[in-house]
């Protein structure tokens, strides 16, 4: 179980964090949220699709890790079965939480129960004076960057939706001879993209969105590979 | 050869309530008012005459209309205090309530799925053997959703789609404003604000123009009368008679009262509540900001004072003492319809066309159906008018008669005898022949699709089934078992529907929460 606690120089003075390739905390996640800045890196290994958030109905960009809830085909016991690690995993065991006293203020919290967290490990978070270490500062800055990227991604996805470029698509795959259909998935429609008027298309180009749009469309071709991975693992 | 003086280039709509704006939007959309070669659509409304604005219930057909007009469901929900409606729940219609017991049933919007099996005969046979499950819960999940306070869709459904069929409760005045904005900004309707002071005829007797106080004489080729009960054009000017149906539907007065929620977290039912009273019934419709209630009664069988007491007592059940201070507004009801709805170059839509008590939310429904069919069959030239008018009149008259039969059904099936009103409603001379014939047949066999021949009728097989068997109508099952041998299969289907309903209970949002989220996040259009 995770125990998320906001960082505090008194209680966490001697806390250390190890770097590791253990991503066991997403072992049960078949969809991982991704940011537009990593689409081109992701598309060579994972299908990227848009799904609706079940609480809000808003579209979000995700990388597909498995064919059903609870299945992450890339997450082994101690390994990550791909060369690229999605950026949402970088922050672990840290995460942002909002300050209870001031909800606009974000604080860094740590999962105290994580196997990466302890004392006498690789990286201290505070020095003996209680001052943040360079390591913690870097981690914080990288999380802040990721948060900005997430906001830009939200804007990007909203733009695709506003331009009515998304269509619903069922992904049909063959797994060990049985046909599996994944529904509730949306992708940019090439036809609609090509029919966009010049001005709107030019706007996408200027905002640097084109590469991401194409990367996502291409990434759909990773679905059969994902199916093969599933078959291989089950052997 | 085309004669220019014969072509219809300009339609003028008189009156700006929901009927006027619905008509303007449908005509403008279909006739391409916003393009250079389209038909010009003008709506003139008085700033001095208030709209009646009581009709707050709709039926699922409204979704098709809104979508086809290009209105965003999110925008509509946010601007018109909209809540979802999945059913009308009829309480105490079968029997007057006693200390311990109150009878109720749902008339839900979901139509039964028949591709595997028609379940009705099997439900009837079960009932004859003493099974007590309700009809609606045997064929649909929606009664369960309603009673659990749940909405008909979730946030991942696109606009206008849901897990079950649905319509809306809405603020009619805000709805007219939304339609007005959409009509003028998007669809090319010209909007004039002025009072109509006179109506001018040409030498043949057709309407040529109207005279207004602020914009002078306004000529048009075609006129739509949406002037409400006063029916300025079709009734007053062209002299088309009003056919009263007061002898069939006895209620003649409504007393309307808006009541506040006791708290911001009060559940909002996703159904209209219709509770029978001693001389009529009370509607109760939950919007986002308030409830709209009203007592529809017959002034022959109760007094205005007594009616007000009944309505305040009803409000006091949820509000306590505060119910005494609320304002109520008396609305006389003219039940019936015009002898013709289209005469010469004039069509009436809305109250100018006809009115029946809002028991099945037919107000907006009939206006919308009339406006849509007028738009679809709009005359290209004067030469087409007589034939189109005849069709339109025949069709609409059949719609109105169908609506009246269906409303009468609710009264006729009642076993209430606590007031002369209910007995008078069952006296045979008040019941249309067409309804009696249907009921005679259905004593011997369950209704079938073949009993409903017109595709354009508003109330069809499922609507009748929900009301008939919600009201304990007795269909004899004497010879059923040989004709309907698939009892096990029927049982399996009923169980799977009921299992599905229980599962939905854990996955759907409450009506209030669903609306709050739509206000916050909006719905996607795919």
XYZ file of C-alpha atoms in Angstrom, chain A residues 52-59 161 164 166 186, chain B residues 154-158 509 517 521-522 524-526:
24
model
C -12.427 9.671 -22.021
C -11.873 10.144 -18.339
C -14.775 8.304 -16.723
C -15.304 10.978 -14.062
C -15.223 14.028 -16.301
C -15.755 12.804 -19.852
C -12.691 14.839 -20.897
C -10.330 13.339 -23.460
C -11.573 17.705 -29.933
C -13.535 17.536 -34.434
C -11.152 12.616 -33.235
C -10.416 7.562 -29.968
C -22.557 8.974 -17.696
C -19.818 11.440 -18.514
C -18.276 9.323 -21.264
C -21.477 9.296 -23.330
C -21.431 11.762 -26.215
C -24.155 8.914 -11.316
C -20.460 17.510 -13.765
C -16.772 19.720 -17.641
C -19.229 19.640 -20.528
C -18.087 15.549 -25.783
C -19.850 15.566 -29.113
C -18.446 12.158 -30.056
